[in-house]
mmCIF file of C-alpha atoms in Angstrom:
data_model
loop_
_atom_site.group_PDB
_atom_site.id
_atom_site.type_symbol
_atom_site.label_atom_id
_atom_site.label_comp_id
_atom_site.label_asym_id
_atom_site.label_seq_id
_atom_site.Cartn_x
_atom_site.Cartn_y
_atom_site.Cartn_z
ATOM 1 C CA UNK R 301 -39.903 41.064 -7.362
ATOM 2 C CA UNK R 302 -41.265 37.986 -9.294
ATOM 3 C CA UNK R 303 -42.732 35.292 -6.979
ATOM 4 C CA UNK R 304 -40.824 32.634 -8.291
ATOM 5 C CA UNK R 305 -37.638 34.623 -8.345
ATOM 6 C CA UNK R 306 -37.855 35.644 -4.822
ATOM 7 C CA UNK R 307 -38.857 31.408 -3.987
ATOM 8 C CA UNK R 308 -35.626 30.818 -5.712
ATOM 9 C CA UNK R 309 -33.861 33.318 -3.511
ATOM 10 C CA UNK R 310 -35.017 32.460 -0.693
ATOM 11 C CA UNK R 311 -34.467 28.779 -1.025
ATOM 12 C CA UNK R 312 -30.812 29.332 -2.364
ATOM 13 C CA UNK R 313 -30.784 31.083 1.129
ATOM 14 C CA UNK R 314 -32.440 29.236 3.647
ATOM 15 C CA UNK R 315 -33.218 25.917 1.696
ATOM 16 C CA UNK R 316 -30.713 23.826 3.899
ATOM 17 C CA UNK R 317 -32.640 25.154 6.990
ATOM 18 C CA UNK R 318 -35.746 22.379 5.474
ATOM 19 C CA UNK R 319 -36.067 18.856 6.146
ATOM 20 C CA UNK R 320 -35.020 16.497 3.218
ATOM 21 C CA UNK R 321 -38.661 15.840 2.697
ATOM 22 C CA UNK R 322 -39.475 19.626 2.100
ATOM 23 C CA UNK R 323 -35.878 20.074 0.056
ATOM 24 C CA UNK R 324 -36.873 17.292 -2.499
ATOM 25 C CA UNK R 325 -40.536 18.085 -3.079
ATOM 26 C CA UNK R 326 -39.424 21.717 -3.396
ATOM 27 C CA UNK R 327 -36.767 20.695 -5.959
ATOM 28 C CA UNK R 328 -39.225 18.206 -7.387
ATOM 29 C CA UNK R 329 -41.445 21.151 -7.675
ATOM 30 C CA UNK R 330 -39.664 23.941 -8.747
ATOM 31 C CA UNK R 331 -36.274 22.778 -10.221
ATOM 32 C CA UNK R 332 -37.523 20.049 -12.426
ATOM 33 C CA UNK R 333 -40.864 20.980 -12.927
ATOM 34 C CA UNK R 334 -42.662 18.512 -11.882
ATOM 35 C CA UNK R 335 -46.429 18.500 -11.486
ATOM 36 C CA UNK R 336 -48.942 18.132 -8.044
ATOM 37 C CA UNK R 337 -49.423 15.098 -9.522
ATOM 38 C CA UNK R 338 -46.206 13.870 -11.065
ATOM 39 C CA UNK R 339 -44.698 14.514 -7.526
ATOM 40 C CA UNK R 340 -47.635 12.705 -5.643
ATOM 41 C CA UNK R 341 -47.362 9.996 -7.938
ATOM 42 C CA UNK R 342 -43.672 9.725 -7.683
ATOM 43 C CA UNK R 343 -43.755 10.107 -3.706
ATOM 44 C CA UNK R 344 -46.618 7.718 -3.469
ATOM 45 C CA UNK R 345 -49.045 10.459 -1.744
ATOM 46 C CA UNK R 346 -51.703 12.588 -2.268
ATOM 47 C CA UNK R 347 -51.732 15.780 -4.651
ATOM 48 C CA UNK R 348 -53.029 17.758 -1.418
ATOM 49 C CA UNK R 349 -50.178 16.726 0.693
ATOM 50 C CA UNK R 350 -47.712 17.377 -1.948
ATOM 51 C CA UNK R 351 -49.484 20.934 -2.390
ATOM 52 C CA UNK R 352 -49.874 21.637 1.126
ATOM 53 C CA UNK R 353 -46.258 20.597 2.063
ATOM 54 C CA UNK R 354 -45.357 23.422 -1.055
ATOM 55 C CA UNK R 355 -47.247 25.686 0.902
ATOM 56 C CA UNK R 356 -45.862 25.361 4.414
ATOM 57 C CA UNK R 357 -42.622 25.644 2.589
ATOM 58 C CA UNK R 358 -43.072 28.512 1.210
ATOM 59 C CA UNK R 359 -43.869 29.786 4.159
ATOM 60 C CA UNK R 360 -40.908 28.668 6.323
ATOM 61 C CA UNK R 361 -38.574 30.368 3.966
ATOM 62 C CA UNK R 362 -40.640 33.656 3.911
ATOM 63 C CA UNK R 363 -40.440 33.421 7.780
ATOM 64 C CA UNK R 364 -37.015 32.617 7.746
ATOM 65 C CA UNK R 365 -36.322 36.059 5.781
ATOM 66 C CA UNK R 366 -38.870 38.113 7.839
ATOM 67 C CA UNK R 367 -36.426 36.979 11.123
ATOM 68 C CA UNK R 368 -33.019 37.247 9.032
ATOM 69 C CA UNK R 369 -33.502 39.604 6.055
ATOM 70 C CA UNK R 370 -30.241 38.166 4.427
ATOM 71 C CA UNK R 371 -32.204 38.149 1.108
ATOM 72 C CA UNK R 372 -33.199 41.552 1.232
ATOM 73 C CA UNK R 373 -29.497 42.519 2.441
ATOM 74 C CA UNK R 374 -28.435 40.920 -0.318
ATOM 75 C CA UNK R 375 -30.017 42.681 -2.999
ATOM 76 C CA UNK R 376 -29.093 46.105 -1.545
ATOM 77 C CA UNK R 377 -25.353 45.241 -1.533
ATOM 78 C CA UNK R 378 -26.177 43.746 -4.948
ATOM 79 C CA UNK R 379 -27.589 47.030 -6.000
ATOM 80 C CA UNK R 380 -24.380 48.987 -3.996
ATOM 81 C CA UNK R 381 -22.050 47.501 -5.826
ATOM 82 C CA UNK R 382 -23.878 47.991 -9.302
ATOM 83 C CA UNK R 383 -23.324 51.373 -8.608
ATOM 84 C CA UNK R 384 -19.821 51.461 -7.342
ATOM 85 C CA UNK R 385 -18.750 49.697 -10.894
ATOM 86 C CA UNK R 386 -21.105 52.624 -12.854
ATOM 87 C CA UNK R 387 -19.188 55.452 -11.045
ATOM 88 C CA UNK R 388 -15.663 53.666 -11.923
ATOM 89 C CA UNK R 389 -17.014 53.443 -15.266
ATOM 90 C CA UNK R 390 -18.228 56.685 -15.448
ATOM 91 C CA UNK R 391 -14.989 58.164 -14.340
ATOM 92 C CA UNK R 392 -12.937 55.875 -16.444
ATOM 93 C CA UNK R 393 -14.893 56.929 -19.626
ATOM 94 C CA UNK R 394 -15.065 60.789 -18.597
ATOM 95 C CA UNK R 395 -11.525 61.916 -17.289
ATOM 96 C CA UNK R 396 -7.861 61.067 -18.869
ATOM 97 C CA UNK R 397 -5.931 59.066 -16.334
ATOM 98 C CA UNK R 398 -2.433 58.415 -15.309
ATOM 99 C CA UNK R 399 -2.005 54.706 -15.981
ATOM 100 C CA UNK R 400 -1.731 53.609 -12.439
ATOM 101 C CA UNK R 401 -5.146 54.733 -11.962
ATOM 102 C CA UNK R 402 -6.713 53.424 -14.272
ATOM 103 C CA UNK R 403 -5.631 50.075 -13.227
ATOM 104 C CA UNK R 404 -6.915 50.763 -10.212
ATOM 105 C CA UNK R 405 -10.495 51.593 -11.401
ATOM 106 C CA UNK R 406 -10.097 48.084 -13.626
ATOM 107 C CA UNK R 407 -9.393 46.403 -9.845
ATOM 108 C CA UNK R 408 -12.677 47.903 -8.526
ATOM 109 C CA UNK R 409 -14.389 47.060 -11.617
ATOM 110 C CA UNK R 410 -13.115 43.544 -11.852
ATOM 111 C CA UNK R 411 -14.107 43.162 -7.705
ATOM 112 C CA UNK R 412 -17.241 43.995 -8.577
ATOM 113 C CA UNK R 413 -17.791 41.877 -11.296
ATOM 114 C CA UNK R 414 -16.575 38.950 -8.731
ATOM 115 C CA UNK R 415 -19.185 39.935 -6.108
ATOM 116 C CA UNK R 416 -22.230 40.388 -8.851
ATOM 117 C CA UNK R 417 -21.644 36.990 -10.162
#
């Protein structure tokens, strides 16, 4: 997985777990795409400290998913329930079906539309 895609996750996971201080440099960081320096600047301290407080967040949030693993849960029920919408498409598109059914197989497709999103 990308490295800033699985930063994202993880923060959209654990980010209210950080201190305000980590949160907003994070965001600062990440979300508006800020520079070392634009943040340092901003925050009124160094580049290093901004850096190094990137770092140690970083590093929370990996920790909190190496104790947790709700990220990586995530992704396989993700993936489960990519394939649970392919089979009710494949069966939709393969067999004739009484009406009722295939109303059905539109509820399990619309379901899993609602979780994917």
């Amino acid at each position: 997985m990308d490295s800033l895609l699985q930063i994202s996750l993880l923060f959209d996971f654990y980010g209210e777990l950080l201190t305000e201080k980590q949160k907003n440099i994070y965001r600062m960081y990440y979300d508006d795409d800020l520079s070392l320096s634009e943040i340092a600047l901003e925050l009124d301290i160094s580049r290093q400290a901004v850096r190094d407080q990137l770092k140690r967040t970083e590093k929370i949030l990996k920790e909190y998913e190496e104790k947790l693993n709700l990220v990586e849960k995530f992704l396989i029920h993700k993936e489960a329930v990519s394939k649970i919408k392919k089979i009710a498409e494949d069966i939709e598109n393969k067999f004739e079906l009484p009406y009722n059914m295939l109303n059905c197989i539109e509820d399990i497709k619309r379901i899993a539309d609602d979780i994917l999103c």
